[in-house]
Tab-separated table of C-alpha atoms and ligand atoms in Angstrom:
chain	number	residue	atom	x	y	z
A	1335	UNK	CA	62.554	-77.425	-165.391
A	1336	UNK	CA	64.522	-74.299	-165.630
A	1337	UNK	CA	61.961	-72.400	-164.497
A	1338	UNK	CA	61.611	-73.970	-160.942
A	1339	UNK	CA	62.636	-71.689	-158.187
A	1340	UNK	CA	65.914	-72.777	-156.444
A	1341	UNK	CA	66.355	-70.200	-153.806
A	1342	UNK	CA	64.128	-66.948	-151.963
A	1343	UNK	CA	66.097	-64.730	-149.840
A	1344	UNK	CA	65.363	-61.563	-147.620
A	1345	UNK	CA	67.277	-58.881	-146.436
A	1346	UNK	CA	66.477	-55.453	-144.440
A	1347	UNK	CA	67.227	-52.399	-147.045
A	1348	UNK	CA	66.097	-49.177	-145.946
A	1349	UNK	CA	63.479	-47.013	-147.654
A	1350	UNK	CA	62.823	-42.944	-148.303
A	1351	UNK	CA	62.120	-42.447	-144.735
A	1352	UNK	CA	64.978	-43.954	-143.018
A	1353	UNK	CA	62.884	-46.539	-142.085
A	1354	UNK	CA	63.546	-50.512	-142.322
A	1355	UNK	CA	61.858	-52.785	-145.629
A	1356	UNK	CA	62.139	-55.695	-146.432
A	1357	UNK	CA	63.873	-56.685	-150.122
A	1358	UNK	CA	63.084	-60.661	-151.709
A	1359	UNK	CA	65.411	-62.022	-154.125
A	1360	UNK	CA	64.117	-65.226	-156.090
A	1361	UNK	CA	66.561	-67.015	-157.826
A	1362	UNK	CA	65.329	-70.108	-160.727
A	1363	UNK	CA	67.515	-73.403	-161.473
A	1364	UNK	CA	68.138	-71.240	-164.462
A	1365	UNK	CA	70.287	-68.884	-162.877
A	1366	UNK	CA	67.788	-66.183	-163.636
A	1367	UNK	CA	67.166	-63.872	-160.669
A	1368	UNK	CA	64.445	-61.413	-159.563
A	1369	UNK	CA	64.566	-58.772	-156.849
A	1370	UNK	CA	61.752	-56.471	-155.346
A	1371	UNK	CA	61.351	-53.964	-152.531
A	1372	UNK	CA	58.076	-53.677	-150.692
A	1373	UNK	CA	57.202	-50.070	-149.931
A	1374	UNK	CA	55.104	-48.260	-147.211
A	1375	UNK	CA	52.159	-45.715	-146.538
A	1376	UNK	CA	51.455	-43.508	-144.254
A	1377	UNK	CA	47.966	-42.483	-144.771
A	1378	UNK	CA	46.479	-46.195	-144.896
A	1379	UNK	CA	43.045	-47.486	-144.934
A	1380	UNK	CA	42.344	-49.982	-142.513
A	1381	UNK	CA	40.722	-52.567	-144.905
A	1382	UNK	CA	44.680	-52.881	-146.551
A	1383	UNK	CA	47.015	-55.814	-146.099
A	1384	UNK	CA	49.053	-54.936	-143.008
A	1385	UNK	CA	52.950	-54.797	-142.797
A	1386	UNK	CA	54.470	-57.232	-140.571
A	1387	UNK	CA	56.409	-54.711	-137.909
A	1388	UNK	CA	58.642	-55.540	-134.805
A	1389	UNK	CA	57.498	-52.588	-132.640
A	1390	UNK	CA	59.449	-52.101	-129.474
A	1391	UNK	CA	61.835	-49.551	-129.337
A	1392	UNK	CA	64.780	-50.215	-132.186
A	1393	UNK	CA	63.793	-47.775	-135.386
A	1394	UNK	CA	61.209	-46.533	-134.333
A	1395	UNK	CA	59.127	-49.869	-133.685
A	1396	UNK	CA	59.506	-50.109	-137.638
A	1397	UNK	CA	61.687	-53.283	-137.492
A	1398	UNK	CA	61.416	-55.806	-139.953
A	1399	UNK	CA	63.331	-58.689	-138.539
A	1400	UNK	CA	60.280	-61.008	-137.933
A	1401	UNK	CA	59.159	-60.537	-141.704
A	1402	UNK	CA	62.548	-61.683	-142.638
A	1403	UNK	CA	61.998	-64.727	-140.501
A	1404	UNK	CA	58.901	-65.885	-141.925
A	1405	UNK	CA	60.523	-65.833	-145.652
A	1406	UNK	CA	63.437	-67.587	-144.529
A	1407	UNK	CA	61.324	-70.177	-141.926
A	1408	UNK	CA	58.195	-70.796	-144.211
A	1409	UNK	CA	58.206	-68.754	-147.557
A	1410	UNK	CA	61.336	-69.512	-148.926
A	1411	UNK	CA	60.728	-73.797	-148.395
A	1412	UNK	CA	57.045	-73.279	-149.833
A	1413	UNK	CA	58.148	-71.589	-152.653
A	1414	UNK	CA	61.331	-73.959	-153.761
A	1415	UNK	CA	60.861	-76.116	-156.564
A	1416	UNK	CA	57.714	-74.079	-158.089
A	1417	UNK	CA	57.332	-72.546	-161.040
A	1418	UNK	CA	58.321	-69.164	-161.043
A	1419	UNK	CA	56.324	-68.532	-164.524
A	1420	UNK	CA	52.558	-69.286	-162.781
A	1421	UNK	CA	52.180	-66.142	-161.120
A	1422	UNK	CA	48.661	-66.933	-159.691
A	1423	UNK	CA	50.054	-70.276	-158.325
A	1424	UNK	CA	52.256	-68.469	-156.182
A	1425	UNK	CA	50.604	-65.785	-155.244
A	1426	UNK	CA	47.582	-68.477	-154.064
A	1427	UNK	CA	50.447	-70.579	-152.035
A	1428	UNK	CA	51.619	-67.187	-150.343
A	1429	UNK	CA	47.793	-66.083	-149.469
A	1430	UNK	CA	47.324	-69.817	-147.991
A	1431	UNK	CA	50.472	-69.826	-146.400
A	1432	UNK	CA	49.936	-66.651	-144.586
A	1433	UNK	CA	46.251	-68.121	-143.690
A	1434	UNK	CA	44.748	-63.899	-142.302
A	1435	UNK	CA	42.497	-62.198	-144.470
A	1436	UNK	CA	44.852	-58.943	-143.983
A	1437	UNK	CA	48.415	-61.211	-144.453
A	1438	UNK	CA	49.205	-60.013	-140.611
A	1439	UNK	CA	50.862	-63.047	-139.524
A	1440	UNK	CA	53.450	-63.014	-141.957
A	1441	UNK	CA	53.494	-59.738	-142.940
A	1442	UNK	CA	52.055	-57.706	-146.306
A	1443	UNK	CA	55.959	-56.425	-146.623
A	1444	UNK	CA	57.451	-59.981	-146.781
A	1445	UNK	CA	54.488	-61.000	-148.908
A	1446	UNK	CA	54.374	-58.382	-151.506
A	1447	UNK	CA	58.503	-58.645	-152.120
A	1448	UNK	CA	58.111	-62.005	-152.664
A	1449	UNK	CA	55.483	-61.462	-155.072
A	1450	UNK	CA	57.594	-59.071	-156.890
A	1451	UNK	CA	60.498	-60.780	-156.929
A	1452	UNK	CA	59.029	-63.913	-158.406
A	1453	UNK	CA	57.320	-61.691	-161.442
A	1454	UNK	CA	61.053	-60.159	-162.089
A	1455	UNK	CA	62.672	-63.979	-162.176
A	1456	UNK	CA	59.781	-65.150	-164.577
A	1457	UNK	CA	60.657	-62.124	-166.866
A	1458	UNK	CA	64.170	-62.530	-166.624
A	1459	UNK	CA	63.781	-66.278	-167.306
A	1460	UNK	CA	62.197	-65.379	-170.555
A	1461	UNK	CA	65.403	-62.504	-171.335
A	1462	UNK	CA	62.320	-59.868	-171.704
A	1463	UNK	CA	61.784	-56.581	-169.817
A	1464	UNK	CA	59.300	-56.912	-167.068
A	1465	UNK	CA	56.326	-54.505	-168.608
A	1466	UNK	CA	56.556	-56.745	-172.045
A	1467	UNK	CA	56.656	-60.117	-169.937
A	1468	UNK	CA	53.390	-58.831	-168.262
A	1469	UNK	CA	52.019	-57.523	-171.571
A	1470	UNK	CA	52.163	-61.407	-173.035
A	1471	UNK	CA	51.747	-59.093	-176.704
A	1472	UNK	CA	48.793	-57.875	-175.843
A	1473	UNK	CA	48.760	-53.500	-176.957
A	1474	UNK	CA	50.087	-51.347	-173.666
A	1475	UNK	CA	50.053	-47.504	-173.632
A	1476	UNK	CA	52.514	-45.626	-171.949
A	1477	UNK	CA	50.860	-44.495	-168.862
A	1478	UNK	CA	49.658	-40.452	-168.147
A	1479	UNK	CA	51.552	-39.217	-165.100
A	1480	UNK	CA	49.750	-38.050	-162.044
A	1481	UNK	CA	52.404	-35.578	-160.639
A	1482	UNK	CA	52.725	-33.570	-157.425
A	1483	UNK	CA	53.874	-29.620	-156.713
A	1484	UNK	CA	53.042	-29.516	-153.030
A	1485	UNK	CA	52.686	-32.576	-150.708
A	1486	UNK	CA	50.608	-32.124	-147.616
A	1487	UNK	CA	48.236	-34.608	-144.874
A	1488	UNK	CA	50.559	-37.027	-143.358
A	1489	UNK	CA	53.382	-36.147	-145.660
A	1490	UNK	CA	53.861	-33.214	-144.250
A	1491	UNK	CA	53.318	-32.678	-140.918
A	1492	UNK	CA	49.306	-31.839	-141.757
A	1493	UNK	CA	49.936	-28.268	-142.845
A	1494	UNK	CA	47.215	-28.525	-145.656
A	1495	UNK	CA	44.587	-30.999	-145.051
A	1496	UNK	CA	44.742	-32.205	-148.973
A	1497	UNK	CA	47.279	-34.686	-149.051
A	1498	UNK	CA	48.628	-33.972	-152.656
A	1499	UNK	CA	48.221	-31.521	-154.986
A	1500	UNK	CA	48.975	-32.587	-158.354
A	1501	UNK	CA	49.307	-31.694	-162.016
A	1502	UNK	CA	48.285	-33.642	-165.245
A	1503	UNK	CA	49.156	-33.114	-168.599
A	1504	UNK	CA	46.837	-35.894	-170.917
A	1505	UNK	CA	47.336	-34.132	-173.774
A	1506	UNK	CA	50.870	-33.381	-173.938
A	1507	UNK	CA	51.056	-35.845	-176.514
A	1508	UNK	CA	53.586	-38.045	-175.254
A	1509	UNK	CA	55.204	-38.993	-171.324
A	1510	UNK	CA	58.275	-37.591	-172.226
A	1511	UNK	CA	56.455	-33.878	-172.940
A	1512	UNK	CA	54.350	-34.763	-170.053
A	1513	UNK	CA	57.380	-34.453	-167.980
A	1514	UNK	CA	59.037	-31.920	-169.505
A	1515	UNK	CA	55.856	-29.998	-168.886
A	1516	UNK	CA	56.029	-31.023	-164.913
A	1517	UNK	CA	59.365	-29.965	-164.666
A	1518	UNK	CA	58.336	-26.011	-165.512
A	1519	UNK	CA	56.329	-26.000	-163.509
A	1520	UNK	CA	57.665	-27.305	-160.360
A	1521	UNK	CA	60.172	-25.130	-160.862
A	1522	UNK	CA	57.630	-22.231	-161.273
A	1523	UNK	CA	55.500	-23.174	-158.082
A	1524	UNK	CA	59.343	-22.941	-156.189
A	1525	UNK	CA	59.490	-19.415	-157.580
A	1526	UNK	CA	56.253	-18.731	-156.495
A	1527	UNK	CA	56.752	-20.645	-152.600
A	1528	UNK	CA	60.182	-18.526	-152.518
A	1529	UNK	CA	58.444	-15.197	-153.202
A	1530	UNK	CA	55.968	-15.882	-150.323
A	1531	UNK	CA	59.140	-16.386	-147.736
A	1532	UNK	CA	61.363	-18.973	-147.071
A	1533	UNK	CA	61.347	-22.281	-148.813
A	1534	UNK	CA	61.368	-24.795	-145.821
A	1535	UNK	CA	61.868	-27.836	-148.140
A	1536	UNK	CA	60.149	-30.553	-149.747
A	1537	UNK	CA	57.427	-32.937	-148.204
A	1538	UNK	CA	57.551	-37.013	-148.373
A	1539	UNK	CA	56.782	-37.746	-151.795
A	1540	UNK	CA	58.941	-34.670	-152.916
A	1541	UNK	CA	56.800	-32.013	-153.474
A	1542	UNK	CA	57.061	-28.624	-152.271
A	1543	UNK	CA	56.367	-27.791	-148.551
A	1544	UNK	CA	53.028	-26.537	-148.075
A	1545	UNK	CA	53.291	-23.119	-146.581
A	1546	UNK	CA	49.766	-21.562	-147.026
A	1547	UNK	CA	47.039	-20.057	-145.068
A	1548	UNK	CA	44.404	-22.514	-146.069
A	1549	UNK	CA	43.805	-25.255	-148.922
A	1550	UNK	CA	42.019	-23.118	-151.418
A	1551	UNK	CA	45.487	-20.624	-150.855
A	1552	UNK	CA	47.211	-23.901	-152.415
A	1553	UNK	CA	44.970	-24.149	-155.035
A	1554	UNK	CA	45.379	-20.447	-156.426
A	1555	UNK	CA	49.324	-21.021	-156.172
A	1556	UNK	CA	49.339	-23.926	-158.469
A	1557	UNK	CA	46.680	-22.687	-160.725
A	1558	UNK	CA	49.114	-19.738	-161.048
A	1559	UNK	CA	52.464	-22.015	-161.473
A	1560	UNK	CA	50.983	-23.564	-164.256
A	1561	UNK	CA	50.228	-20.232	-165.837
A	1562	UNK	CA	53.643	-19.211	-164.594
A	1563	UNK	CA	55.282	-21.751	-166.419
A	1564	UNK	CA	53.195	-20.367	-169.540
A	1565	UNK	CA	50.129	-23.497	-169.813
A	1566	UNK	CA	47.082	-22.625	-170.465
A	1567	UNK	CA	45.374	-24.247	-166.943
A	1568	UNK	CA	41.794	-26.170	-167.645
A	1569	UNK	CA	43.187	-26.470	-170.884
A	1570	UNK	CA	46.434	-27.999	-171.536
A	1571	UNK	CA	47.125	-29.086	-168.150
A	1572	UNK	CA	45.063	-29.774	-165.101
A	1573	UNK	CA	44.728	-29.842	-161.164
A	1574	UNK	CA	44.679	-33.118	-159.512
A	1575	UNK	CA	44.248	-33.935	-155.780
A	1576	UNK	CA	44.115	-36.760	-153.568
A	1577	UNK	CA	41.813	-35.258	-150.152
A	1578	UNK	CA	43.018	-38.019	-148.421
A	1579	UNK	CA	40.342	-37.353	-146.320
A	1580	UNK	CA	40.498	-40.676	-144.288
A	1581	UNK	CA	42.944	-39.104	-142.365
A	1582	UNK	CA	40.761	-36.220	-141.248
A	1583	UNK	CA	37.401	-37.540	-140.972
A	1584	UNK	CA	35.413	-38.150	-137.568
A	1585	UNK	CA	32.245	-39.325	-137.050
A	1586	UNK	CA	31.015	-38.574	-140.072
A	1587	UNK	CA	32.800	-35.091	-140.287
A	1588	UNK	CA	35.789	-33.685	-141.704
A	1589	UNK	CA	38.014	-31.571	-139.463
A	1590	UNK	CA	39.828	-29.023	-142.150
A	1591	UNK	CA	42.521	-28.073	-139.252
A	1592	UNK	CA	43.795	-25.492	-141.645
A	1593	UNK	CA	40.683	-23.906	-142.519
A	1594	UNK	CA	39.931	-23.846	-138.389
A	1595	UNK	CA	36.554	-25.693	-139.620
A	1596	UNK	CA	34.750	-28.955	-139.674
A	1597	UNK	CA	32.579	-29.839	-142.147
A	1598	UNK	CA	29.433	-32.393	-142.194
A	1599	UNK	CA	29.565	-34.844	-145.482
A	1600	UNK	CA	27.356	-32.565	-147.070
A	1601	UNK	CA	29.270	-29.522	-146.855
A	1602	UNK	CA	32.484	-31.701	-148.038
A	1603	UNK	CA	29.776	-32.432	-150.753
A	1604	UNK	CA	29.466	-29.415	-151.673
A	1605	UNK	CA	33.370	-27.911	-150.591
A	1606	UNK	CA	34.185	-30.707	-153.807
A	1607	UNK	CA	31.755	-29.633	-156.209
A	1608	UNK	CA	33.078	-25.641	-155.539
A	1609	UNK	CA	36.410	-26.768	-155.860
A	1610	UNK	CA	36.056	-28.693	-159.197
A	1611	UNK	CA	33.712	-25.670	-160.614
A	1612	UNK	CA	36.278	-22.703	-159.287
A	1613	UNK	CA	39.522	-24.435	-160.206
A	1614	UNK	CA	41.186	-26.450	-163.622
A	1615	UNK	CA	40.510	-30.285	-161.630
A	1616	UNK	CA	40.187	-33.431	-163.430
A	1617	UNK	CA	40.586	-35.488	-160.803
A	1618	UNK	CA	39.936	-35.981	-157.244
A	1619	UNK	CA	40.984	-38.568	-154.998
A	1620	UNK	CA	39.922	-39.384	-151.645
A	1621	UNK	CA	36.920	-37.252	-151.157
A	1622	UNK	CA	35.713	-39.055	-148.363
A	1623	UNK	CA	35.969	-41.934	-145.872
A	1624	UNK	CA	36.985	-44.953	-146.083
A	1625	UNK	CA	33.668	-46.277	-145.779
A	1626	UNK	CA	31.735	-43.348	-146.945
A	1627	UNK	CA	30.009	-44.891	-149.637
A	1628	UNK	CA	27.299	-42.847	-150.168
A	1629	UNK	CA	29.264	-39.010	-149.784
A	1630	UNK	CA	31.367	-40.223	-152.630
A	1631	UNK	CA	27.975	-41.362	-154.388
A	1632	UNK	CA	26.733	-37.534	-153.755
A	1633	UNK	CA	30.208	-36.402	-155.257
A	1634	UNK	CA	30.604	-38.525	-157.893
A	1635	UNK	CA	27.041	-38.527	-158.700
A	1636	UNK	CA	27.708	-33.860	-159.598
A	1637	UNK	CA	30.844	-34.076	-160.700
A	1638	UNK	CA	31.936	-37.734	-161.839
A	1639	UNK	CA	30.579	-36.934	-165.908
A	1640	UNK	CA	34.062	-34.426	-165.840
A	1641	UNK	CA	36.270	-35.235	-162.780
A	1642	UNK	CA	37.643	-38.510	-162.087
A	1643	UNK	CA	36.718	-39.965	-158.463
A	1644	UNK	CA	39.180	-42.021	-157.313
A	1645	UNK	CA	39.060	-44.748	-154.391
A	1646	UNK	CA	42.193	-45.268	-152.563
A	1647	UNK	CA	41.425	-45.928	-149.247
A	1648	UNK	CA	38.068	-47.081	-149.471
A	1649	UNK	CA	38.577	-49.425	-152.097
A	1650	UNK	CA	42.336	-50.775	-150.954
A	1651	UNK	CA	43.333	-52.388	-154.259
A	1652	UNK	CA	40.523	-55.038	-153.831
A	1653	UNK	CA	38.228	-56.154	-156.498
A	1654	UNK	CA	35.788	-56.735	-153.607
A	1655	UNK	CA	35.203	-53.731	-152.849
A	1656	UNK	CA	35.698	-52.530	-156.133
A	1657	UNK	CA	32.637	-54.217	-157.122
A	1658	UNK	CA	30.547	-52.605	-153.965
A	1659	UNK	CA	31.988	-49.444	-154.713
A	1660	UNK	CA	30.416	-49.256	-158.067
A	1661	UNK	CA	27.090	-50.810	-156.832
A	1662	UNK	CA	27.119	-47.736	-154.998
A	1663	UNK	CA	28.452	-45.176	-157.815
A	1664	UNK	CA	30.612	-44.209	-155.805
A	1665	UNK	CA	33.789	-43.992	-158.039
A	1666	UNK	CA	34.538	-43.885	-161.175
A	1667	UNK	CA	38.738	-44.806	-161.080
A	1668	UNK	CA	40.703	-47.395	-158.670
A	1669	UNK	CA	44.043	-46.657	-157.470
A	1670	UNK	CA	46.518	-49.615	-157.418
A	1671	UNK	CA	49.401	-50.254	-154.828
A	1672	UNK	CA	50.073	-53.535	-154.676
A	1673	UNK	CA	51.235	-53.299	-151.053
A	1674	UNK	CA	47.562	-52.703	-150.304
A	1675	UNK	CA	46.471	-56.207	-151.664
A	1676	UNK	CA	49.901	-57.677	-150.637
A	1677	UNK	CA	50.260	-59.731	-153.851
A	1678	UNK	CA	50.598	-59.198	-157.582
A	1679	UNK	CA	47.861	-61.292	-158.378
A	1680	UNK	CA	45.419	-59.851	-156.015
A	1681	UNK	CA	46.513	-56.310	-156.981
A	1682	UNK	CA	45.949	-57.465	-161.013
A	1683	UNK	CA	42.491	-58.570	-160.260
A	1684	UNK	CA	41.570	-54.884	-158.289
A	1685	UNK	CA	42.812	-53.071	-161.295
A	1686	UNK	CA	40.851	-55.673	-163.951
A	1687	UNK	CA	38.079	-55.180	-162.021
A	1688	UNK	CA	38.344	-51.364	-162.019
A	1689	UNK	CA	38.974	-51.897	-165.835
A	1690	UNK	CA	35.383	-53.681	-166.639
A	1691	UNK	CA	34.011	-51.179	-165.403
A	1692	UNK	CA	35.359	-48.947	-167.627
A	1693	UNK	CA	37.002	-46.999	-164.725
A	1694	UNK	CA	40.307	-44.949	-164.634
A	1695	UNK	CA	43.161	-46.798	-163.240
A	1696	UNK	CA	46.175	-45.754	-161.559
A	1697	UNK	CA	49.058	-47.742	-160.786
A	1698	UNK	CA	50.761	-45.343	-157.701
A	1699	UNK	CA	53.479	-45.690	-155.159
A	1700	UNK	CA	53.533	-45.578	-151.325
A	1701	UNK	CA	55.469	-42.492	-149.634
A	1702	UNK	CA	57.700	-44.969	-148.229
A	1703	UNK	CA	59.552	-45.463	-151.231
A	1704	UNK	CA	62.990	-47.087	-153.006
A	1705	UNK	CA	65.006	-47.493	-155.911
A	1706	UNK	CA	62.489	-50.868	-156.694
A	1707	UNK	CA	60.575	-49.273	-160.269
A	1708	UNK	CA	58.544	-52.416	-160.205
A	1709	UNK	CA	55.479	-50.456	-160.741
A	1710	UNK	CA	56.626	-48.442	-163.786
A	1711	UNK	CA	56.609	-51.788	-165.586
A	1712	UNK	CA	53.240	-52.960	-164.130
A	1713	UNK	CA	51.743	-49.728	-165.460
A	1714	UNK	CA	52.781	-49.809	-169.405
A	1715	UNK	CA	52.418	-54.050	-168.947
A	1716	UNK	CA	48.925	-54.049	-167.164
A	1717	UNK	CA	48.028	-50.776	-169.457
A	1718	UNK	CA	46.974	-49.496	-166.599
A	1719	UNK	CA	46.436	-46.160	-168.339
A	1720	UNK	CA	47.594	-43.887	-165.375
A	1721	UNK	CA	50.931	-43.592	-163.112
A	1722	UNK	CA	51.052	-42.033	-159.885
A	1723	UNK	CA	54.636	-41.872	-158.331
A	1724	UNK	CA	55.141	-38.552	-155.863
A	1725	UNK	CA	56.811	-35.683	-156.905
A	1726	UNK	CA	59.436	-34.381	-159.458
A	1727	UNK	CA	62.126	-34.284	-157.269
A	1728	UNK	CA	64.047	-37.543	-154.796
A	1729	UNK	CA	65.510	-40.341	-156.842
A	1730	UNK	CA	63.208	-43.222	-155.133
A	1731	UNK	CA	60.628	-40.952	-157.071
A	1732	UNK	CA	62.456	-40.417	-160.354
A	1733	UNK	CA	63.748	-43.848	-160.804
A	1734	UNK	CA	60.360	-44.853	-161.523
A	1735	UNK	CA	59.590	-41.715	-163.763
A	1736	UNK	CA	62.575	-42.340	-165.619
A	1737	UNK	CA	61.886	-45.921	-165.604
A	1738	UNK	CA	58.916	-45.109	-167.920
A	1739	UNK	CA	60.873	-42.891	-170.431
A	1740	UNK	CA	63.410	-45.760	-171.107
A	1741	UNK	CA	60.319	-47.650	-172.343
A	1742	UNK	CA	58.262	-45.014	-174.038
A	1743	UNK	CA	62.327	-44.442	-176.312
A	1744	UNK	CA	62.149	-48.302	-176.512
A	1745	UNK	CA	58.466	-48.651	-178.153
A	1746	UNK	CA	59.506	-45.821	-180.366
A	1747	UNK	CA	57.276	-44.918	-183.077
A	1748	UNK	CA	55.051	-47.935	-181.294
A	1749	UNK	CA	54.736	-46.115	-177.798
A	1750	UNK	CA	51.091	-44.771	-177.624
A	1751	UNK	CA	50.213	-41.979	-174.616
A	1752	UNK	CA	47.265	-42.622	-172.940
A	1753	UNK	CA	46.665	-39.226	-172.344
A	1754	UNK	CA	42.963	-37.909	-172.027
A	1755	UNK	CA	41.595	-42.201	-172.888
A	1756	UNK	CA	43.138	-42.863	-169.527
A	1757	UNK	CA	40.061	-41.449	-167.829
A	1758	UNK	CA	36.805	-43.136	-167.412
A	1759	UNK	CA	34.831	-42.698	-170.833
A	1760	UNK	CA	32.835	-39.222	-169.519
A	1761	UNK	CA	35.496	-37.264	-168.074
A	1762	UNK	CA	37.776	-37.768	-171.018
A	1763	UNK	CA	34.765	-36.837	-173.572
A	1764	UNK	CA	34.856	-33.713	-171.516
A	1765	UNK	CA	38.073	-32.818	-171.877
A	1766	UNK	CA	38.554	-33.739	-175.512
A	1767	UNK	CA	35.552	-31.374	-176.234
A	1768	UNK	CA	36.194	-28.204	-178.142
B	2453	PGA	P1	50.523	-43.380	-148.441
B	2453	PGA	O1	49.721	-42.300	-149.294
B	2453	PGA	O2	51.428	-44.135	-149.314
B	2453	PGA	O3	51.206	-42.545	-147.412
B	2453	PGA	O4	49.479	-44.251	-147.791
B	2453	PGA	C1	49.658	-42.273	-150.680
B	2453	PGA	C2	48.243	-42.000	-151.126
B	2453	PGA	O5	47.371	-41.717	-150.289
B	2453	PGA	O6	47.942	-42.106	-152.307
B	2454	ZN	ZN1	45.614	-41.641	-151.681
């Protein structure tokens, strides 16, 4: 059977922060060969998959060289001879194989490469890209980008609390225009950071460096780069942030180091609700903790009918907890990164479970990024609606970006945007309204 996997290799690349990852290449008896890159976070929820890391002193403790091991010592035998095509076979052999519940022993970065690489062999077995190899001729959209102007939380240093502060364009018609439209205004928000001193640079995921006196400062400046860049803001295109607020929040409370304050859950309650009322937001990830069930239930329950709550770290790219969260109310859109699961499959079954709900979903990258665009393909091929990739600026950010606009040209008068149907069926009445 041509299909049959003949060979699974690993190797230590290197991803956007200098910083060791592993890359899996599956080769089939039919000469047909796949190759992934597993990325890595820096703000993660503790209910992920964990990396497999060396620790010790070489790179930083970031060392890969025992998740190498394990693909050459027990993945790569396991895997030879199977059928690259059944996706959910291998996944299941990789989950048993690793025999955690978090994929610690051998590692959520050997894992998830693997896992990728086997997808790309299957599609390159059957001599069709990887989004229309997932699709299996069922209709994909092309997905509505999720784009950030300033990076902040771990990404950058913690000079805002709000991790990322994004823009979204879902009715620009088309993901090429969507860009287009990013690309003024990053360049107007520059303008902007320059005329307020010196630009110090960008933060992980590319965005601007957030110099600002506190987070509703940030706000105002990209409210005004959008105008800037001459779109009408609340109207054509729209705030989004991820709070990341995981990263600040203890016992219960959230300590806004910027705004010298720390809240209870009410008053982050409430500090949402202002936000989305003062300022153009559609969407708002993060609000919360990673087990705060019931403060996103308060959020989501006064603001969830026109702003889209996503779960990233409480939810983890599980369906599990997928299914609790909306037991609870608590969100109303699941963020994907198949890292956090650790295998295609298992990241597949968060987002379908995300999708009977009628939820958003977002397909999104790790700051710890590469040159791997794996996850512009699972977004048109899963129609998972919504991409979220970083900034406008770093290649390991724009390969994926451009990734997309290759197959939005290819679909050509077929390609639909997503654009304001992305959202969970409320928010994007809202915004389709007058
Ligand atoms: P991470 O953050 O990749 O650093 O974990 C991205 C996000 O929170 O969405
Ligand atoms: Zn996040």
């Amino acid at each position: 059977m041509s299909n049959q996997i003949s060979k699974v290799i690993a190797r230590q690349v290197w991803d956007s922060r200098g910083r060791p990852t592993v890359e899996a290449e599956v080769t089939l008896v039919s000469g047909a060969t796949g190759r992934a890159i597993a990325p890595a976070g820096a703000s993660r929820g503790a209910h992920e998959a964990v990396d497999l890391r060396d620790g010790g002193t070489a790179f930083g403790g970031f060392g890969v060289a025992r998740a190498l091991a394990g693909v050459e010592a027990e993945i790569a035998p396991a895997l030879l001879g199977q059928d690259a095509t059944e996706q959910v076979t291998i996944d299941r052999l990789l989950i048993d194989l690793d025999g955690t519940p978090n994929k610690s022993r051998l590692g959520a970065n050997a894992l998830v490469a693997v896992s990728m690489a086997n997808l790309h062999a299957a599609a390159a077995s059957a001599h069709v890209p990887l989004w229309q190899w997932l699709a299996q001729g069922r209709p994909v959209r092309i997905p509505l980008p999720e784009i950030q102007i300033f990076g902040g939380g771990a990404h950058a240093g913690r000079r805002t609390d709000v991790q990322d502060f994004m823009v979204m364009a879902p009715k620009a018609g088309s993901f090429r225009r969507a860009l287009e439209i990013t690309a003024d205004i990053y360049r107007a928000a520059g303008q902007l950071m320059e005329a307020r001193g010196p630009i110090t640079g960008v933060a992980d995921e590319g965005g601007w460096w957030p110099n600002f006196t506190s987070n509703e400062d940030a706000l105002d400046v990209l409210t005004q780069a959008i105008e800037r860049a001459g779109y009408r803001a609340g109207e054509e295109v729209f705030i989004s942030l991820d709070i990341a607020a995981n990263e600040f929040c203890v016992d219960g409370g959230y300590s806004m180091a910027l705004d010298q304050r720390i809240l209870s859950a009410d008053e982050m309650v409430e500090r949402m609700v202002a936000w989305a009322g003062r300022y153009p937001i559609v969407s708002i990830e993060d609000p919360a903790g990673q087990d705060e069930f019931s403060t996103l239930a308060k959020i989501n329950a006064q603001i969830g009918h026109r702003v889209q709550i996503i779960g990233d770290d409480v939810l983890v790219t599980n369906a599990e907890r997928v299914g609790r969260a909306s037991d609870a109310a608590a969100c109303n859109a699941v963020l994907i990164k198949v890292n956090q699961a650790g295998t295609v499959t298992e990241a597949k079954a968060a987002l379908d479970a995300g999708k009977a709900r009628g939820w958003g979903t977002i397909v999104s990258a790790r700051s710890g990024e590469t040159e791997d665009v794996t996850i512009s393909h699972l977004s048109v091929g899963w129609d998972g609606g919504q991409l979220k990739v970083g900034s406008f600026t770093r290649s390991e950010r724009m390969a994926k970006w451009n990734e997309v606009l290759r197959i939005e040209e290819s679909l050509g008068s077929n390609a639909v945007y997503a654009g304001c149907d992305a959202f969970f069926a409320p928010v994007a009445a809202n915004l389709t309204k007058g």
